[in-house]
Amino acid sequence: MKGAPATPPLEDLQALVVDEHAARATLRAQLRHLERDLAQLASDRFADPGDREPFVPAATRHAAPRLLSFAELEAQRDVLVARVAEARAHRRARRAEIQEARGFLEEVRRAPERHKFVRIPRSALGEPGCGVYQVKPRLGIIGMLAGWWQVKLSSGCP
Amino acid sequence: MTDDPRPGIVEPEVAAELPGLTVWELTVAADLQRGRDPGVRDRLRELAGRFTGAVVIEARQDEIVHAYRVAFRHVGVDPDIDRTPYEAALVERLRLGGFPSKDVLTDALLLALLDTKVGVVAFDDAMLTGPMRVTTAGEPARIVLADDARPLTPLFGEALDELAPTTDTGALRLVAATPAGVPAISAWEALDRVAQLVAP
């Protein structure tokens, strides 16, 4: 006949408590690192003049400071992991966009006559300033009729 | 010259969750009836010129602001929704287009915050009993600043109206709760700065 399960010794229970302390400390450290990453990503995004939208956290409500349960700490960590992942994905996509825009500008420079009146803002290239690269005819109507096209950078902000 | 700030009490259950959290307090004589200091007003105007959108975004990489943001997350507060004291001041600057001067105490608290990035809360000392402590209150347990008699304000929050100093207040209790990563010297500087600006 099987007996009732033995009560775990006190040392084992203490070890479990210690383990939760360690796990909580690990979660807090992860939150610290993720917060640092998120700050860096926000800063990088702001440095790009064509992409200055701040990261706005979705579906988060005002909260009072409280002692979090282990599950709540994990949830906090998971939310930040998702935000950092989203911000990194956005950065990758934005870099690809910039790369594509720069490639297109090169193509336009090589053959402006094939891209008449095309406009590429500097912000699309990840550059500061509000100038625009534009394909224009040299000497106005004469250049237009003669097929003399060039890429000019507009003088800047209005 | 003011006394040195005294450390308050952080209850063990809070200290376990927020290692390094410190609460500093300083009791100072104050004259809140006099008019605003033109020097402070000029300084606020000068500071307003420095804070652009870029500064607000970059602020979160500052060590002190980062420490507050991390502490906010550790207690379940999203610092992008409920902003840290310094970031909240900068966002207000962007919203209002400047730091409008209000009254002696509000200006002193703001100036200390902008200079040190440490938030200071001011209470009417006559309304308080015993030392300042960080503890839990209510169900579910909230983390609050409290005296011996009652909870006073949420941790990192502002003084509730009934405890806030009035122009009749003669002595202030200045309190700075600082998370791990904020040097004590910054908290002391913030408290001392307010003390000097409100001194009779």
Coordinates of C-alpha atoms in Angstrom, one line a residue:
Chain A
M1 CA 0.0 0.0 0.0
K2 CA 1.2 3.4 -0.9
G3 CA 1.6 5.9 1.9
A4 CA 0.7 9.6 1.7
P5 CA 3.4 11.7 -0.1
A6 CA 6.0 12.8 2.4
T7 CA 6.0 16.5 3.2
P8 CA 9.1 18.1 1.5
P9 CA 11.8 19.0 3.9
L10 CA 12.0 22.6 4.9
E11 CA 15.4 23.1 3.1
D12 CA 13.7 22.2 -0.2
L13 CA 10.9 24.8 0.4
Q14 CA 13.5 27.4 1.2
A15 CA 15.4 26.6 -2.0
L16 CA 12.1 27.2 -3.9
V17 CA 11.7 30.6 -2.3
V18 CA 15.3 31.5 -3.1
D19 CA 14.8 30.4 -6.7
E20 CA 11.8 32.7 -7.1
H21 CA 13.9 35.6 -5.7
A22 CA 16.6 34.8 -8.3
A23 CA 14.0 34.5 -11.1
R24 CA 12.5 37.8 -10.1
A25 CA 16.0 39.4 -10.1
T26 CA 16.6 38.0 -13.6
L27 CA 13.3 39.4 -14.9
R28 CA 14.1 42.8 -13.4
A29 CA 17.5 42.7 -15.1
Q30 CA 15.9 41.7 -18.4
L31 CA 13.5 44.7 -18.1
R32 CA 16.5 47.0 -17.5
H33 CA 18.3 45.7 -20.7
L34 CA 15.1 45.9 -22.8
E35 CA 14.4 49.4 -21.6
R36 CA 17.9 50.4 -22.7
D37 CA 17.4 48.8 -26.1
L38 CA 14.1 50.5 -26.6
A39 CA 15.6 53.9 -25.7
Q40 CA 18.4 53.3 -28.2
L41 CA 15.9 52.3 -30.9
A42 CA 13.7 55.4 -30.2
S43 CA 16.8 57.6 -30.4
D44 CA 17.9 56.0 -33.7
R45 CA 14.4 56.5 -35.1
F46 CA 14.3 60.1 -34.1
A47 CA 17.7 60.7 -35.8
D48 CA 16.1 59.7 -39.1
P49 CA 14.3 62.8 -40.4
G50 CA 12.0 60.8 -42.6
D51 CA 10.8 58.6 -39.7
R52 CA 10.3 60.6 -36.6
E53 CA 7.1 59.1 -35.4
P54 CA 7.5 58.1 -31.7
F55 CA 6.8 54.5 -30.7
V56 CA 3.4 54.8 -29.1
P57 CA 2.6 51.8 -26.9
A58 CA -0.8 50.3 -27.7
A59 CA -3.4 49.3 -25.2
T60 CA -1.6 50.4 -22.1
R61 CA -3.4 52.1 -19.3
H62 CA -2.4 54.4 -16.5
A63 CA -1.3 52.4 -13.5
A64 CA -0.3 53.0 -9.9
P65 CA 3.1 51.7 -8.7
R66 CA 2.6 48.3 -7.1
L67 CA 4.4 45.1 -6.1
L68 CA 4.1 42.8 -9.1
S69 CA 3.4 39.1 -9.0
F70 CA 5.9 36.9 -10.8
A71 CA 3.4 36.5 -13.6
E72 CA 3.0 40.3 -13.9
L73 CA 6.7 40.8 -14.1
E74 CA 6.9 38.2 -16.8
A75 CA 4.1 39.9 -18.6
Q76 CA 5.9 43.2 -18.4
R77 CA 9.0 41.6 -19.8
D78 CA 7.0 40.0 -22.7
V79 CA 5.4 43.3 -23.6
L80 CA 8.8 45.0 -23.8
V81 CA 10.3 42.1 -25.8
A82 CA 7.4 42.5 -28.3
R83 CA 8.0 46.3 -28.4
V84 CA 11.7 45.9 -29.0
A85 CA 11.1 43.3 -31.7
E86 CA 8.6 45.6 -33.4
A87 CA 11.0 48.5 -33.2
R88 CA 13.8 46.4 -34.7
A89 CA 11.6 45.1 -37.5
H90 CA 10.6 48.7 -38.2
R91 CA 14.2 49.8 -38.3
R92 CA 15.1 46.9 -40.7
A93 CA 12.2 47.9 -43.0
R94 CA 13.2 51.5 -42.9
R95 CA 16.8 50.7 -43.7
A96 CA 15.6 48.7 -46.7
E97 CA 13.4 51.6 -47.8
I98 CA 16.4 54.0 -47.6
Q99 CA 18.6 51.7 -49.5
E100 CA 16.0 51.4 -52.2
A101 CA 15.5 55.2 -52.4
R102 CA 19.3 55.7 -52.6
G103 CA 19.5 53.1 -55.4
F104 CA 16.7 54.8 -57.2
L105 CA 18.4 58.2 -56.9
E106 CA 21.6 56.6 -58.5
E107 CA 19.5 55.3 -61.3
V108 CA 17.9 58.7 -61.8
R109 CA 21.3 60.4 -61.8
R110 CA 22.6 58.0 -64.4
A111 CA 19.6 58.6 -66.8
P112 CA 17.6 61.6 -65.8
E113 CA 15.9 61.8 -69.2
R114 CA 14.1 58.5 -68.3
H115 CA 12.8 59.9 -65.0
K116 CA 11.4 63.4 -66.0
F117 CA 10.2 65.5 -63.1
V118 CA 10.8 62.8 -60.6
R119 CA 11.1 64.1 -57.0
I120 CA 13.0 62.4 -54.2
P121 CA 12.9 64.1 -50.8
R122 CA 16.1 64.0 -48.8
S123 CA 14.1 62.6 -45.9
A124 CA 13.3 59.5 -48.0
L125 CA 17.1 58.9 -48.1
G126 CA 17.5 59.3 -44.4
E127 CA 19.3 62.6 -44.8
P128 CA 18.7 65.7 -42.7
G129 CA 17.2 68.8 -44.2
C130 CA 14.1 69.3 -46.3
G131 CA 15.6 69.5 -49.7
V132 CA 14.3 67.5 -52.6
Y133 CA 16.2 65.9 -55.5
Q134 CA 14.3 66.8 -58.7
V135 CA 14.7 66.0 -62.3
K136 CA 14.4 69.2 -64.3
P137 CA 15.2 70.4 -67.8
R138 CA 18.3 72.5 -68.3
L139 CA 17.4 76.0 -69.6
G140 CA 13.7 75.5 -69.0
I141 CA 11.5 74.9 -72.1
I142 CA 14.6 74.7 -74.4
G143 CA 16.1 71.9 -72.4
M144 CA 12.7 70.2 -72.3
L145 CA 12.5 70.2 -76.1
A146 CA 16.1 69.3 -76.6
G147 CA 16.0 66.5 -74.0
W148 CA 18.6 68.1 -71.7
W149 CA 17.6 66.8 -68.3
Q150 CA 19.5 67.0 -65.0
V151 CA 19.0 66.2 -61.3
K152 CA 19.0 69.2 -59.0
L153 CA 18.8 69.5 -55.3
S154 CA 16.3 72.1 -54.2
S155 CA 17.7 74.8 -52.0
G156 CA 16.0 73.5 -48.8
C157 CA 13.3 74.3 -46.4
P158 CA 10.5 76.7 -47.4
Chain B
M1 CA 23.0 76.7 4.6
T2 CA 20.6 73.8 5.1
D3 CA 21.0 70.6 7.1
D4 CA 22.0 67.4 5.3
P5 CA 19.1 65.3 3.9
R6 CA 18.2 62.3 6.1
P7 CA 17.4 58.8 4.6
G8 CA 13.9 57.7 5.2
I9 CA 12.7 54.2 5.6
V10 CA 12.1 51.7 2.8
E11 CA 10.1 48.7 4.1
P12 CA 11.7 45.3 3.4
E13 CA 9.0 44.0 1.0
V14 CA 9.5 47.1 -1.2
A15 CA 13.3 47.0 -0.8
A16 CA 13.3 43.4 -2.0
E17 CA 11.5 44.4 -5.2
L18 CA 13.3 47.6 -5.8
P19 CA 16.9 47.1 -4.6
G20 CA 18.7 50.4 -4.2
L21 CA 15.5 52.5 -3.8
T22 CA 16.3 55.3 -1.4
V23 CA 14.1 58.0 0.1
W24 CA 15.7 61.2 1.2
E25 CA 14.0 63.9 3.2
L26 CA 14.9 67.3 4.3
T27 CA 12.9 69.7 6.5
V28 CA 13.4 73.4 5.7
A29 CA 12.0 76.7 6.7
A30 CA 10.2 78.4 3.8
D31 CA 8.6 81.6 2.9
L32 CA 6.0 80.9 0.2
Q33 CA 4.3 84.2 0.5
R34 CA 6.9 86.3 -1.3
G35 CA 6.7 87.1 -5.0
R36 CA 8.4 85.1 -7.7
D37 CA 12.1 85.4 -8.1
P38 CA 12.9 87.2 -11.4
G39 CA 16.2 85.3 -11.4
V40 CA 14.4 82.0 -11.3
R41 CA 12.0 83.1 -14.0
D42 CA 14.9 84.1 -16.3
R43 CA 16.6 80.7 -15.6
L44 CA 13.4 78.9 -16.5
R45 CA 13.2 80.9 -19.7
E46 CA 16.8 80.1 -20.5
L47 CA 16.3 76.4 -19.9
A48 CA 13.1 76.3 -22.1
G49 CA 15.3 77.4 -25.0
R50 CA 17.4 74.3 -24.6
F51 CA 14.8 71.6 -24.6
T52 CA 13.7 70.5 -28.1
G53 CA 12.0 67.4 -29.2
A54 CA 15.4 65.7 -29.8
V55 CA 16.3 66.4 -26.2
V56 CA 13.1 64.8 -25.0
I57 CA 13.9 61.6 -27.0
E58 CA 17.5 61.5 -26.0
A59 CA 16.6 62.1 -22.3
R60 CA 15.7 58.4 -21.9
Q61 CA 19.3 57.4 -22.5
D62 CA 20.5 59.6 -19.6
E63 CA 21.5 57.4 -16.7
I64 CA 19.2 59.0 -14.2
V65 CA 16.2 59.0 -16.4
H66 CA 16.9 55.4 -17.4
A67 CA 17.0 54.5 -13.7
Y68 CA 13.6 56.0 -13.2
R69 CA 12.2 54.4 -16.3
V70 CA 13.4 51.0 -15.2
A71 CA 12.0 51.5 -11.7
F72 CA 8.7 52.4 -13.2
R73 CA 8.6 49.2 -15.2
H74 CA 9.6 47.2 -12.1
V75 CA 6.5 48.5 -10.3
G76 CA 4.1 48.0 -13.3
V77 CA 4.0 51.6 -14.6
D78 CA 4.7 52.2 -18.3
P79 CA 6.9 55.3 -18.4
D80 CA 5.7 56.0 -21.9
I81 CA 2.2 56.5 -20.5
D82 CA 2.9 57.8 -17.0
R83 CA 6.1 59.7 -17.5
T84 CA 9.0 59.9 -15.2
P85 CA 9.3 63.4 -13.5
Y86 CA 12.0 64.8 -15.8
E87 CA 10.4 63.5 -19.0
A88 CA 7.0 64.8 -17.9
A89 CA 8.5 68.3 -17.4
L90 CA 10.1 68.2 -20.8
V91 CA 6.9 67.1 -22.5
E92 CA 5.1 69.9 -20.7
R93 CA 7.7 72.3 -22.1
L94 CA 7.0 71.1 -25.6
R95 CA 3.2 71.3 -25.0
L96 CA 3.3 74.8 -23.5
G97 CA 6.2 76.2 -25.5
G98 CA 8.1 77.2 -22.4
F99 CA 8.3 76.8 -18.6
P100 CA 5.9 79.4 -17.4
S101 CA 6.8 80.7 -13.9
K102 CA 4.0 79.9 -11.4
D103 CA 4.8 80.4 -7.7
V104 CA 7.9 80.2 -5.5
L105 CA 7.6 76.5 -4.6
T106 CA 6.4 75.2 -8.0
D107 CA 9.2 77.1 -9.7
A108 CA 11.8 75.8 -7.2
L109 CA 10.6 72.2 -7.7
L110 CA 10.8 72.5 -11.5
L111 CA 14.2 74.2 -11.5
A112 CA 15.6 71.5 -9.2
L113 CA 14.1 68.8 -11.5
L114 CA 15.5 70.3 -14.6
D115 CA 19.0 70.8 -13.1
T116 CA 19.3 67.4 -11.5
K117 CA 16.6 65.2 -13.2
V118 CA 15.5 64.1 -9.7
G119 CA 11.9 64.7 -8.7
V120 CA 11.2 66.3 -5.4
V121 CA 7.9 66.3 -3.6
A122 CA 7.1 69.0 -1.0
F123 CA 4.7 68.5 1.9
D124 CA 3.6 70.8 4.6
D125 CA 5.8 69.6 7.5
A126 CA 3.1 70.4 10.0
M127 CA 0.8 67.8 8.4
L128 CA 3.3 65.0 8.8
T129 CA 4.0 62.6 11.6
G130 CA 7.4 60.8 11.9
P131 CA 9.8 60.0 9.2
M132 CA 9.0 59.3 5.6
R133 CA 8.7 55.7 4.5
V134 CA 8.1 53.8 1.3
T135 CA 5.6 51.1 2.0
T136 CA 2.6 49.4 0.6
A137 CA -1.0 50.3 1.3
G138 CA -4.4 49.1 0.2
E139 CA -5.6 46.0 -1.6
P140 CA -4.2 45.3 -4.1
A141 CA -1.0 46.6 -2.5
R142 CA 0.2 49.9 -4.0
I143 CA 3.6 51.3 -3.3
V144 CA 3.3 54.7 -1.5
L145 CA 5.2 57.3 0.4
A146 CA 3.7 57.4 3.9
D147 CA 4.4 58.9 7.2
D148 CA 3.6 57.2 10.6
A149 CA 0.0 58.1 10.2
R150 CA -1.1 57.4 6.7
P151 CA -0.2 57.0 3.0
L152 CA 0.7 60.3 1.5
T153 CA 1.1 59.8 -2.2
P154 CA 2.0 57.0 -4.7
L155 CA 5.7 56.4 -5.1
F156 CA 7.2 58.9 -7.6
G157 CA 3.9 60.8 -7.5
E158 CA 3.0 64.3 -6.4
A159 CA 1.7 65.5 -3.0
L160 CA -2.1 65.3 -2.7
D161 CA -3.8 68.6 -2.4
E162 CA -4.7 68.3 1.2
L163 CA -1.1 67.8 2.1
A164 CA 0.4 70.2 -0.3
P165 CA 2.0 73.3 1.1
T166 CA 0.0 76.6 1.1
T167 CA 1.3 80.2 1.3
D168 CA 0.9 79.9 5.1
T169 CA 3.3 76.9 5.3
G170 CA 6.3 77.8 7.4
A171 CA 8.2 74.6 7.1
L172 CA 8.4 72.1 4.2
R173 CA 9.3 68.5 4.2
L174 CA 11.1 67.9 0.9
V175 CA 11.2 64.3 -0.2
A176 CA 13.1 62.6 -3.1
A177 CA 12.6 58.9 -3.7
T178 CA 15.4 57.7 -6.0
P179 CA 15.7 54.3 -7.6
A180 CA 19.0 52.3 -8.0
G181 CA 21.3 54.1 -10.4
V182 CA 20.5 57.6 -9.2
P183 CA 23.5 58.9 -7.3
A184 CA 22.8 60.2 -3.8
I185 CA 24.6 63.4 -4.6
S186 CA 22.0 64.2 -7.3
A187 CA 19.1 63.7 -4.8
W188 CA 20.9 65.9 -2.2
E189 CA 21.5 68.5 -4.9
A190 CA 17.9 68.5 -5.8
L191 CA 16.7 68.9 -2.2
D192 CA 19.3 71.6 -1.5
R193 CA 18.3 73.5 -4.6
V194 CA 14.7 73.6 -3.6
A195 CA 15.6 74.5 0.0
Q196 CA 17.7 77.5 -1.2
L197 CA 15.0 78.8 -3.5
V198 CA 12.2 78.7 -0.9
A199 CA 14.3 79.9 2.1
P200 CA 12.9 83.0 3.9

